[in-house]
CSV table of C-alpha atoms in Angstrom, one decimal:
chain,number,residue,atom,x,y,z
A,2,UNK,CA,-31.6,-27.5,43.1
A,3,UNK,CA,-34.1,-29.8,41.8
A,4,UNK,CA,-33.9,-29.3,38.2
A,5,UNK,CA,-33.5,-32.4,36.2
A,6,UNK,CA,-32.3,-32.0,32.0
A,7,UNK,CA,-34.4,-33.4,29.1
A,8,UNK,CA,-32.9,-33.0,26.1
A,9,UNK,CA,-35.0,-35.7,24.2
A,10,UNK,CA,-38.0,-32.9,23.8
A,11,UNK,CA,-35.1,-31.1,21.5
A,12,UNK,CA,-35.1,-34.0,18.6
A,13,UNK,CA,-38.1,-32.8,17.0
A,14,UNK,CA,-37.4,-29.6,16.6
A,15,UNK,CA,-34.5,-30.8,14.5
A,16,UNK,CA,-35.0,-30.3,11.7
A,17,UNK,CA,-35.3,-26.5,12.7
A,18,UNK,CA,-32.7,-26.0,14.3
A,19,UNK,CA,-30.9,-27.6,11.6
A,20,UNK,CA,-32.3,-25.0,9.5
A,21,UNK,CA,-32.2,-22.4,11.5
A,22,UNK,CA,-27.5,-23.1,11.7
A,23,UNK,CA,-27.9,-22.7,8.0
A,24,UNK,CA,-29.4,-19.8,7.9
A,25,UNK,CA,-26.9,-17.7,10.5
A,26,UNK,CA,-24.4,-20.0,8.2
A,27,UNK,CA,-25.6,-18.1,5.3
A,28,UNK,CA,-26.7,-14.2,7.1
A,29,UNK,CA,-22.7,-14.8,8.7
A,30,UNK,CA,-21.4,-15.2,5.2
A,31,UNK,CA,-23.1,-12.6,3.4
A,32,UNK,CA,-22.4,-9.9,6.5
A,33,UNK,CA,-18.7,-10.9,7.2
A,34,UNK,CA,-18.0,-10.6,2.8
A,35,UNK,CA,-20.7,-7.8,1.6
A,36,UNK,CA,-18.9,-5.9,5.0
A,37,UNK,CA,-15.3,-6.5,4.0
A,38,UNK,CA,-16.1,-5.0,0.6
A,39,UNK,CA,-18.3,-2.5,1.3
A,40,UNK,CA,-15.8,-1.6,4.0
A,41,UNK,CA,-12.7,-2.0,1.7
A,42,UNK,CA,-13.9,0.5,-0.8
A,43,UNK,CA,-15.1,2.5,1.6
A,44,UNK,CA,-11.8,2.7,3.4
A,45,UNK,CA,-10.4,3.5,-0.1
A,46,UNK,CA,-13.3,6.3,-0.7
A,47,UNK,CA,-11.8,7.5,3.5
A,48,UNK,CA,-8.5,8.0,1.7
A,49,UNK,CA,-9.7,10.4,-1.7
A,50,UNK,CA,-7.8,13.9,-2.0
A,51,UNK,CA,-11.6,15.4,-2.3
A,52,UNK,CA,-13.7,15.8,1.1
A,53,UNK,CA,-17.1,15.2,0.0
A,54,UNK,CA,-16.3,11.4,-0.2
A,55,UNK,CA,-14.4,11.7,2.5
A,56,UNK,CA,-16.9,13.0,4.2
A,57,UNK,CA,-20.2,11.1,3.4
A,58,UNK,CA,-17.2,8.2,4.8
A,59,UNK,CA,-16.7,9.5,7.8
A,60,UNK,CA,-21.1,10.1,8.4
A,61,UNK,CA,-21.6,6.1,7.6
A,62,UNK,CA,-18.4,5.0,10.1
A,63,UNK,CA,-19.7,7.4,12.2
A,64,UNK,CA,-23.4,5.9,12.6
A,65,UNK,CA,-22.9,1.9,12.4
A,66,UNK,CA,-20.3,2.6,15.0
A,67,UNK,CA,-22.4,4.7,17.3
A,68,UNK,CA,-26.3,2.5,17.2
A,69,UNK,CA,-26.8,-0.6,18.5
A,70,UNK,CA,-27.4,-3.4,15.6
A,71,UNK,CA,-30.8,-4.0,16.0
A,72,UNK,CA,-31.2,-0.2,16.6
A,73,UNK,CA,-30.3,-0.3,12.7
A,74,UNK,CA,-32.4,-3.5,11.9
A,75,UNK,CA,-35.9,-1.8,13.3
A,76,UNK,CA,-34.6,1.1,11.1
A,77,UNK,CA,-34.3,-0.6,8.4
A,78,UNK,CA,-37.3,-2.9,9.4
A,79,UNK,CA,-39.7,-0.7,10.9
A,80,UNK,CA,-38.7,2.9,10.2
A,81,UNK,CA,-38.1,2.0,6.0
A,82,UNK,CA,-42.2,1.0,5.8
A,83,UNK,CA,-42.9,4.8,6.8
A,84,UNK,CA,-41.6,6.4,3.7
A,85,UNK,CA,-42.1,3.6,1.2
A,86,UNK,CA,-39.4,0.9,1.3
A,87,UNK,CA,-40.8,-2.2,2.5
A,88,UNK,CA,-38.6,-5.5,2.8
A,89,UNK,CA,-38.9,-8.4,4.3
A,90,UNK,CA,-37.4,-9.6,7.4
A,91,UNK,CA,-34.7,-11.3,5.2
A,92,UNK,CA,-33.5,-8.9,3.3
A,93,UNK,CA,-33.5,-6.0,5.8
A,94,UNK,CA,-31.6,-8.6,8.0
A,95,UNK,CA,-29.0,-8.7,4.5
A,96,UNK,CA,-28.7,-5.4,4.3
A,97,UNK,CA,-28.3,-4.2,8.6
A,98,UNK,CA,-26.1,-6.5,8.6
A,99,UNK,CA,-23.7,-5.9,5.5
A,100,UNK,CA,-23.9,-1.7,6.0
A,101,UNK,CA,-22.7,-3.2,10.5
A,102,UNK,CA,-20.1,-4.9,9.5
A,103,UNK,CA,-18.5,-2.7,6.0
A,104,UNK,CA,-18.9,0.0,8.8
A,105,UNK,CA,-16.5,-1.4,11.4
A,106,UNK,CA,-14.1,-3.1,8.3
A,107,UNK,CA,-14.0,0.6,6.6
A,108,UNK,CA,-12.5,1.8,10.4
A,109,UNK,CA,-9.7,-0.9,10.5
A,110,UNK,CA,-8.4,-0.5,6.9
A,111,UNK,CA,-8.4,2.5,6.9
A,112,UNK,CA,-5.9,2.0,9.8
A,113,UNK,CA,-3.7,-0.3,7.7
A,114,UNK,CA,-3.8,2.3,4.4
A,115,UNK,CA,-2.9,4.9,7.3
A,116,UNK,CA,0.1,2.7,8.2
A,117,UNK,CA,1.4,1.7,4.9
A,118,UNK,CA,4.0,5.0,4.0
A,119,UNK,CA,3.8,7.6,1.9
A,120,UNK,CA,7.0,6.6,-0.2
A,121,UNK,CA,4.9,3.0,-1.0
A,122,UNK,CA,2.9,5.7,-3.3
A,123,UNK,CA,6.4,7.6,-4.7
A,124,UNK,CA,7.4,4.4,-5.9
A,125,UNK,CA,4.4,3.4,-7.5
A,126,UNK,CA,3.9,5.9,-9.4
A,127,UNK,CA,6.5,7.0,-10.5
A,128,UNK,CA,7.2,3.5,-11.9
A,129,UNK,CA,4.0,5.0,-13.9
A,130,UNK,CA,1.2,2.8,-12.2
A,131,UNK,CA,-2.2,5.1,-12.1
A,132,UNK,CA,-3.8,5.6,-9.1
A,133,UNK,CA,-6.1,2.8,-9.0
A,134,UNK,CA,-2.9,0.3,-9.6
A,135,UNK,CA,-1.4,1.8,-6.8
A,136,UNK,CA,-4.3,1.2,-5.2
A,137,UNK,CA,-4.6,-1.9,-6.6
A,138,UNK,CA,-1.3,-3.6,-6.4
A,139,UNK,CA,1.1,-1.3,-3.6
A,140,UNK,CA,-1.3,0.1,-1.5
A,141,UNK,CA,-3.6,-2.9,-0.1
A,142,UNK,CA,-1.9,-6.0,-0.3
A,143,UNK,CA,0.3,-4.3,2.7
A,144,UNK,CA,-2.2,-3.0,4.4
A,145,UNK,CA,-5.4,-5.8,4.4
A,146,UNK,CA,-2.6,-7.8,5.4
A,147,UNK,CA,-1.5,-5.4,8.9
A,148,UNK,CA,-4.9,-5.8,9.7
A,149,UNK,CA,-5.7,-8.9,8.8
A,150,UNK,CA,-6.6,-10.4,12.7
A,151,UNK,CA,-8.6,-7.2,13.7
A,152,UNK,CA,-10.8,-8.3,10.4
A,153,UNK,CA,-11.2,-11.9,11.5
A,154,UNK,CA,-11.7,-10.3,15.7
A,155,UNK,CA,-14.9,-8.0,14.3
A,156,UNK,CA,-15.9,-11.0,11.3
A,157,UNK,CA,-16.2,-13.3,14.2
A,158,UNK,CA,-17.9,-10.4,16.3
A,159,UNK,CA,-20.4,-10.0,13.6
A,160,UNK,CA,-21.4,-14.2,13.3
A,161,UNK,CA,-22.5,-13.6,17.0
A,162,UNK,CA,-24.1,-10.7,15.8
A,163,UNK,CA,-26.4,-12.7,14.0
A,164,UNK,CA,-28.6,-13.6,16.5
A,165,UNK,CA,-30.4,-9.8,16.9
A,166,UNK,CA,-32.3,-11.0,13.6
A,167,UNK,CA,-34.3,-13.7,15.5
A,168,UNK,CA,-36.2,-10.2,17.3
A,169,UNK,CA,-37.9,-9.8,13.4
A,170,UNK,CA,-39.4,-13.2,13.6
A,171,UNK,CA,-36.5,-14.5,11.1
A,172,UNK,CA,-35.8,-18.1,12.4
A,173,UNK,CA,-31.8,-18.4,12.3
A,174,UNK,CA,-30.6,-20.3,14.3
A,175,UNK,CA,-31.6,-18.1,18.0
A,176,UNK,CA,-35.2,-17.9,15.8
A,177,UNK,CA,-35.2,-21.4,15.6
A,178,UNK,CA,-34.1,-21.8,19.7
A,179,UNK,CA,-37.0,-19.4,20.8
A,180,UNK,CA,-39.7,-21.3,18.8
A,181,UNK,CA,-38.3,-24.6,20.6
A,182,UNK,CA,-38.0,-23.2,23.9
A,183,UNK,CA,-41.9,-21.4,23.8
A,184,UNK,CA,-43.0,-24.5,23.3
A,185,UNK,CA,-40.8,-27.4,25.1
A,186,UNK,CA,-40.5,-25.6,28.0
A,187,UNK,CA,-36.9,-26.7,27.5
A,188,UNK,CA,-35.5,-23.5,27.8
A,189,UNK,CA,-32.2,-24.4,29.4
A,190,UNK,CA,-31.2,-27.3,27.5
A,191,UNK,CA,-31.6,-25.5,24.3
A,192,UNK,CA,-30.1,-22.2,25.1
A,193,UNK,CA,-26.8,-24.5,26.1
A,194,UNK,CA,-27.2,-26.8,23.1
A,195,UNK,CA,-27.4,-23.6,21.2
A,196,UNK,CA,-24.6,-21.8,23.1
A,197,UNK,CA,-22.0,-24.4,21.8
A,198,UNK,CA,-23.2,-24.9,18.5
A,199,UNK,CA,-22.3,-21.1,18.2
A,200,UNK,CA,-18.7,-22.3,19.9
A,201,UNK,CA,-18.6,-24.7,17.7
A,202,UNK,CA,-19.2,-21.9,14.8
A,203,UNK,CA,-16.8,-19.2,16.3
A,204,UNK,CA,-14.4,-21.7,15.6
A,205,UNK,CA,-15.6,-22.9,12.3
A,206,UNK,CA,-15.5,-19.7,10.6
A,207,UNK,CA,-12.1,-18.5,12.5
A,208,UNK,CA,-10.5,-21.5,10.5
A,209,UNK,CA,-12.5,-20.7,7.0
A,210,UNK,CA,-10.8,-17.2,7.1
A,211,UNK,CA,-7.4,-17.6,9.1
A,212,UNK,CA,-7.0,-20.2,5.5
A,213,UNK,CA,-8.4,-17.9,3.5
A,214,UNK,CA,-5.5,-15.6,4.7
A,215,UNK,CA,-3.1,-17.8,4.4
A,216,UNK,CA,-3.6,-18.8,0.4
A,217,UNK,CA,-4.4,-14.1,-0.2
A,218,UNK,CA,-1.4,-13.2,2.0
A,219,UNK,CA,2.4,-14.9,0.7
A,220,UNK,CA,4.0,-12.8,4.2
A,221,UNK,CA,2.3,-14.1,6.4
A,222,UNK,CA,2.0,-17.7,5.3
A,223,UNK,CA,5.9,-17.6,5.2
A,224,UNK,CA,5.5,-16.7,8.6
A,225,UNK,CA,3.5,-19.3,9.6
A,226,UNK,CA,4.5,-22.2,7.6
A,227,UNK,CA,8.4,-21.1,6.4
A,228,UNK,CA,7.8,-21.0,3.1
A,229,UNK,CA,5.7,-18.5,0.2
U,15,UNK,CA,20.2,15.9,-28.2
U,16,UNK,CA,19.2,17.2,-24.4
U,17,UNK,CA,17.6,14.0,-22.2
U,18,UNK,CA,17.2,17.1,-19.3
U,19,UNK,CA,15.9,20.8,-19.9
U,20,UNK,CA,14.7,22.7,-15.6
U,21,UNK,CA,14.7,26.2,-17.1
U,22,UNK,CA,14.2,28.6,-13.8
U,23,UNK,CA,13.0,26.4,-12.0
U,24,UNK,CA,11.2,27.5,-7.9
U,25,UNK,CA,10.1,26.0,-5.7
U,26,UNK,CA,8.7,26.9,-2.4
U,27,UNK,CA,7.2,24.8,0.9
U,28,UNK,CA,5.2,27.4,2.5
U,29,UNK,CA,6.9,30.6,3.2
U,30,UNK,CA,10.0,28.2,3.1
U,31,UNK,CA,12.1,29.2,-0.9
U,32,UNK,CA,13.7,26.2,-1.7
U,33,UNK,CA,14.8,26.3,-4.8
U,34,UNK,CA,15.5,29.6,-6.6
U,35,UNK,CA,15.6,29.5,-10.1
U,36,UNK,CA,17.3,26.2,-11.0
U,37,UNK,CA,18.9,25.9,-14.5
U,38,UNK,CA,20.2,22.6,-15.6
U,39,UNK,CA,20.7,20.8,-19.0
U,40,UNK,CA,21.8,17.2,-19.1
U,41,UNK,CA,22.6,15.9,-21.8
U,42,UNK,CA,22.3,12.2,-23.4
U,43,UNK,CA,25.1,9.8,-21.8
U,44,UNK,CA,25.8,12.0,-19.3
U,45,UNK,CA,26.2,11.2,-15.8
U,46,UNK,CA,25.4,14.5,-13.6
U,47,UNK,CA,26.3,14.1,-9.6
U,48,UNK,CA,24.7,17.0,-7.6
U,49,UNK,CA,26.0,18.0,-3.7
U,50,UNK,CA,25.4,19.8,-1.3
U,51,UNK,CA,24.8,20.6,2.1
U,52,UNK,CA,21.3,18.7,4.0
U,53,UNK,CA,18.2,21.3,3.2
U,54,UNK,CA,20.1,22.6,-0.1
U,55,UNK,CA,16.9,21.8,-1.5
U,56,UNK,CA,19.2,18.9,-4.3
U,57,UNK,CA,16.8,16.1,-3.6
U,58,UNK,CA,13.8,18.7,-4.4
U,59,UNK,CA,15.0,19.7,-7.0
U,60,UNK,CA,15.5,15.8,-7.9
U,61,UNK,CA,11.9,15.1,-7.1
U,62,UNK,CA,11.0,18.0,-9.5
U,63,UNK,CA,12.3,16.0,-12.8
U,64,UNK,CA,10.1,13.2,-12.1
U,65,UNK,CA,6.5,15.1,-10.6
U,66,UNK,CA,6.9,13.8,-7.9
U,67,UNK,CA,7.0,17.3,-6.5
U,68,UNK,CA,5.2,20.2,-8.4
U,69,UNK,CA,7.6,23.0,-9.1
U,70,UNK,CA,6.0,26.5,-8.9
U,71,UNK,CA,7.7,28.0,-11.7
U,72,UNK,CA,10.1,27.0,-14.1
U,73,UNK,CA,10.0,24.9,-17.5
U,74,UNK,CA,11.1,20.3,-17.5
U,75,UNK,CA,11.5,19.0,-20.1
U,76,UNK,CA,12.6,15.2,-19.3
U,77,UNK,CA,13.0,12.6,-22.3
U,78,UNK,CA,11.9,14.2,-24.7
U,79,UNK,CA,7.8,15.1,-22.4
U,80,UNK,CA,7.1,18.5,-21.1
U,81,UNK,CA,6.3,17.9,-17.0
U,82,UNK,CA,2.2,17.8,-17.2
U,83,UNK,CA,0.4,17.9,-14.1
U,84,UNK,CA,-2.0,15.5,-16.0
U,85,UNK,CA,-2.4,12.5,-14.5
U,86,UNK,CA,-2.2,10.7,-17.8
U,87,UNK,CA,0.4,12.7,-19.3
U,88,UNK,CA,2.9,12.9,-16.4
U,89,UNK,CA,2.9,8.5,-16.6
U,90,UNK,CA,4.2,9.2,-19.8
U,91,UNK,CA,6.5,10.7,-19.1
U,92,UNK,CA,7.5,8.7,-15.6
U,93,UNK,CA,7.8,5.2,-17.9
U,94,UNK,CA,10.8,6.7,-19.1
U,95,UNK,CA,12.1,8.0,-15.9
U,96,UNK,CA,13.8,5.8,-13.6
U,97,UNK,CA,14.2,6.7,-10.2
U,98,UNK,CA,16.1,5.4,-6.8
U,99,UNK,CA,15.2,6.4,-3.4
U,100,UNK,CA,17.3,6.7,0.1
U,101,UNK,CA,15.0,4.2,1.5
U,102,UNK,CA,14.7,1.4,-0.6
U,103,UNK,CA,10.8,1.7,-1.2
U,104,UNK,CA,10.9,-1.7,-2.8
U,105,UNK,CA,7.3,-3.3,-2.5
U,106,UNK,CA,7.1,-5.4,1.2
U,107,UNK,CA,4.7,-7.9,-0.3
U,108,UNK,CA,6.5,-9.6,-3.1
U,109,UNK,CA,9.2,-11.2,-3.9
U,110,UNK,CA,12.3,-9.5,-5.9
U,111,UNK,CA,11.6,-10.7,-9.0
U,112,UNK,CA,7.6,-9.6,-8.9
U,113,UNK,CA,9.1,-5.8,-7.7
U,114,UNK,CA,10.2,-5.7,-11.0
U,115,UNK,CA,8.1,-8.0,-12.9
U,116,UNK,CA,5.0,-4.8,-11.8
U,117,UNK,CA,5.6,-2.1,-13.1
U,118,UNK,CA,6.2,-3.4,-17.0
U,119,UNK,CA,3.3,-5.7,-16.4
U,120,UNK,CA,1.2,-3.5,-15.3
U,121,UNK,CA,2.3,-0.5,-17.3
U,122,UNK,CA,3.5,-1.6,-20.4
U,123,UNK,CA,1.1,-4.3,-20.8
U,124,UNK,CA,4.1,-6.7,-21.2
U,125,UNK,CA,3.4,-10.3,-20.7
U,126,UNK,CA,4.7,-11.4,-17.9
U,127,UNK,CA,6.5,-14.2,-19.7
U,128,UNK,CA,8.6,-11.8,-21.4
U,129,UNK,CA,8.7,-9.8,-17.6
U,130,UNK,CA,9.7,-12.4,-15.8
U,131,UNK,CA,12.8,-12.8,-18.7
U,132,UNK,CA,13.3,-9.2,-18.7
U,133,UNK,CA,13.1,-8.8,-14.6
U,134,UNK,CA,15.7,-12.2,-13.8
U,135,UNK,CA,17.8,-9.7,-16.9
U,136,UNK,CA,18.3,-7.0,-15.5
U,137,UNK,CA,18.5,-9.3,-11.9
U,138,UNK,CA,21.7,-10.6,-13.2
U,139,UNK,CA,22.4,-7.0,-14.4
U,140,UNK,CA,23.0,-5.8,-10.6
U,141,UNK,CA,24.2,-9.7,-9.8
U,142,UNK,CA,20.9,-10.4,-8.0
U,143,UNK,CA,20.1,-13.3,-10.5
U,144,UNK,CA,19.5,-15.9,-8.0
U,145,UNK,CA,17.8,-14.2,-5.5
U,146,UNK,CA,14.5,-13.7,-8.0
U,147,UNK,CA,12.4,-15.5,-5.3
U,148,UNK,CA,13.6,-14.0,-2.6
U,149,UNK,CA,11.9,-10.9,-0.6
U,150,UNK,CA,13.2,-7.6,0.6
U,151,UNK,CA,13.1,-8.2,4.4
U,152,UNK,CA,15.0,-11.8,3.2
U,153,UNK,CA,17.8,-9.2,1.9
U,154,UNK,CA,20.3,-7.3,2.9
U,155,UNK,CA,19.9,-3.2,2.3
U,156,UNK,CA,22.3,-2.9,0.1
U,157,UNK,CA,20.9,-6.0,-1.9
U,158,UNK,CA,17.5,-4.7,-1.8
U,159,UNK,CA,19.2,-0.8,-3.4
U,160,UNK,CA,20.0,-3.2,-6.0
U,161,UNK,CA,16.3,-4.7,-6.6
U,162,UNK,CA,15.3,-1.4,-6.9
U,163,UNK,CA,17.6,-0.2,-9.3
U,164,UNK,CA,17.0,-3.8,-11.7
U,165,UNK,CA,13.6,-3.0,-11.0
U,166,UNK,CA,14.0,0.9,-12.2
U,167,UNK,CA,16.2,-0.6,-15.2
U,168,UNK,CA,13.0,-2.7,-16.3
U,169,UNK,CA,10.9,0.0,-17.8
U,170,UNK,CA,14.2,0.9,-19.5
U,171,UNK,CA,13.7,4.1,-19.3
U,172,UNK,CA,16.1,7.4,-20.9
U,173,UNK,CA,17.4,8.3,-17.4
U,174,UNK,CA,18.0,7.6,-13.6
U,175,UNK,CA,17.5,9.5,-11.2
U,176,UNK,CA,18.9,8.3,-7.9
U,177,UNK,CA,18.6,10.1,-4.6
U,178,UNK,CA,21.0,9.8,-2.4
U,179,UNK,CA,21.1,6.2,-2.7
U,180,UNK,CA,23.9,5.2,-0.2
U,181,UNK,CA,22.7,7.2,2.7
U,182,UNK,CA,21.6,4.4,4.6
U,183,UNK,CA,24.1,2.1,3.5
U,184,UNK,CA,27.2,1.4,5.5
U,185,UNK,CA,30.7,1.0,3.9
U,186,UNK,CA,31.0,-2.0,2.9
U,187,UNK,CA,26.8,-1.9,0.9
U,188,UNK,CA,27.8,1.6,-0.1
U,189,UNK,CA,30.4,0.0,-2.7
U,190,UNK,CA,28.1,-2.8,-4.2
U,191,UNK,CA,25.9,-0.6,-5.1
U,192,UNK,CA,28.5,2.6,-5.8
U,193,UNK,CA,29.4,-0.5,-8.1
U,194,UNK,CA,26.3,-1.3,-9.9
U,195,UNK,CA,25.7,2.3,-11.3
U,196,UNK,CA,29.4,2.3,-12.5
U,197,UNK,CA,28.0,-0.2,-14.5
U,198,UNK,CA,25.3,1.8,-15.6
U,199,UNK,CA,28.1,4.8,-16.8
U,200,UNK,CA,30.8,2.7,-18.0
U,201,UNK,CA,27.4,1.2,-20.6
U,202,UNK,CA,26.4,4.8,-21.3
U,203,UNK,CA,23.3,5.9,-19.1
U,204,UNK,CA,22.0,9.4,-18.8
U,205,UNK,CA,22.3,9.5,-14.8
U,206,UNK,CA,21.5,12.5,-12.2
U,207,UNK,CA,22.6,11.3,-9.3
U,208,UNK,CA,23.0,13.6,-5.8
U,209,UNK,CA,25.2,12.2,-3.5
U,210,UNK,CA,27.3,12.4,-0.3
U,211,UNK,CA,29.8,10.1,-1.8
U,212,UNK,CA,32.8,13.0,-3.5
U,213,UNK,CA,35.5,10.0,-4.6
U,214,UNK,CA,32.5,8.5,-7.2
U,215,UNK,CA,31.1,11.5,-7.7
U,216,UNK,CA,34.8,12.4,-8.8
U,217,UNK,CA,35.4,9.2,-10.7
U,218,UNK,CA,32.6,8.5,-12.0
U,219,UNK,CA,30.2,11.7,-12.8
U,220,UNK,CA,31.4,13.8,-16.3
U,221,UNK,CA,30.0,16.9,-14.1
U,222,UNK,CA,29.3,17.4,-10.5
U,223,UNK,CA,27.7,20.6,-9.7
U,224,UNK,CA,27.2,22.3,-5.9
U,225,UNK,CA,23.9,23.9,-4.9
U,226,UNK,CA,23.5,26.1,-1.9
U,227,UNK,CA,20.8,27.7,-0.4
U,228,UNK,CA,18.6,27.0,-3.7
U,229,UNK,CA,21.0,27.2,-6.4
U,230,UNK,CA,23.6,26.5,-8.4
U,231,UNK,CA,26.7,27.7,-6.8
U,232,UNK,CA,28.9,26.5,-9.1
U,233,UNK,CA,29.3,23.7,-11.2
U,234,UNK,CA,32.4,21.7,-13.6
U,235,UNK,CA,34.0,18.9,-15.1
U,236,UNK,CA,33.9,16.8,-11.8
U,237,UNK,CA,37.8,16.6,-12.6
U,238,UNK,CA,38.6,20.2,-12.4
U,239,UNK,CA,35.6,20.2,-9.8
U,240,UNK,CA,37.2,18.4,-7.1
U,241,UNK,CA,40.6,19.6,-7.7
U,242,UNK,CA,40.6,23.5,-7.8
U,243,UNK,CA,37.0,24.2,-6.5
U,244,UNK,CA,36.8,27.8,-7.8
U,245,UNK,CA,34.2,29.2,-4.8
U,246,UNK,CA,35.3,29.8,-0.7
U,247,UNK,CA,32.1,27.8,-0.3
U,248,UNK,CA,32.7,24.6,-2.5
U,249,UNK,CA,36.5,24.7,-0.9
U,250,UNK,CA,34.7,25.3,3.0
U,251,UNK,CA,32.2,22.1,1.9
U,252,UNK,CA,35.2,19.4,0.3
U,253,UNK,CA,36.8,19.9,3.5
U,254,UNK,CA,34.3,19.5,5.0
U,255,UNK,CA,33.6,16.2,3.1
U,256,UNK,CA,36.8,14.5,2.9
U,257,UNK,CA,36.8,15.5,7.3
């Protein structure tokens, strides 16, 4: 093996890589929080007493979870124009990421809601709370607390999946790396650097999400820090 | 004035008829105990009174509200009816104080400060004035049940329903919960309690009702009810409960 590592040529691409990094952060941020919001909404809908919203959510969740994210991106970016909906690459991937994460989060949160005992709902209703108040104050907080760890795992996975957007020409971190690599041929070096950056991003996102969890969930805080 | 009026209540779960025409009137300030074997329909009857179970036929009026299936009307009724469950059903993610404050703030639109003061007053009433900040899992079963009672009291109900509230507690903790209920009785709270504590029913309830097979089998003022049961079924039941 007589390969000589040369990281020097990469320096010229630093601005592109940094702007790609910010785009990756932005895509992840929107995908994660948009997906969490959509997922919670769908999870609530899936516990509805009327069958129609339940069916719609089921259909959505099954479609999202049983198709590759890349195919979803292709359908939105390459497929939709055929029926007259033209979206920019960036808009397409934002939509795809939120929809994708929403489907997974919906399924996780639904589990949390179903694990909340029926007697909790009865206690809330007996106090005169409305359905939405019961949902907001009695059902969702402990449900979300229960599924917090799997939701964080899912969201970190989504962050890594944002790299797929480079395939339709979006210059995220991976996209920027592809350009740098094709122009310098320092393929090994550039992807090694990018890999390290993803690892760092991963830790950063995990830390931010866990911190957010500590702020939102009092019992989590109590377990970790010994106070509420 | 009658606080609870139930006329000829019938209720089935599938093919099983649990209530076969139960009628009961409870006057203001009265304490009524419901006893009977498991499956006799006493808990189901209690749960019908605040709409947790819907009835198949019959009429219910509680605290001046007719029973309704409309959510808004049902909430009006529930504001005036407190219920305490066997398994406490405190909200695990809220402190004792927050558990109590939730309904006054959300349902009665009470200000936070007023609700906090009310929660403290109710906690003091059940002997837990110093546990405002405690989470349910930091409290004993008896303490949790007393918080649950305080949570109901904070809504200033016109009648309180107790559904086997000491059945999950050991004798020592049972005592502290019963003491709280006895205090409420002394203060004139209208109460309906499903219980297996015969001594307590005899001492605190004005009237005791024995349910069997979905009907009221025998009822009477507690003193006579326990000292001179008329039907052989009640005699047998009392013998078995005293052991």
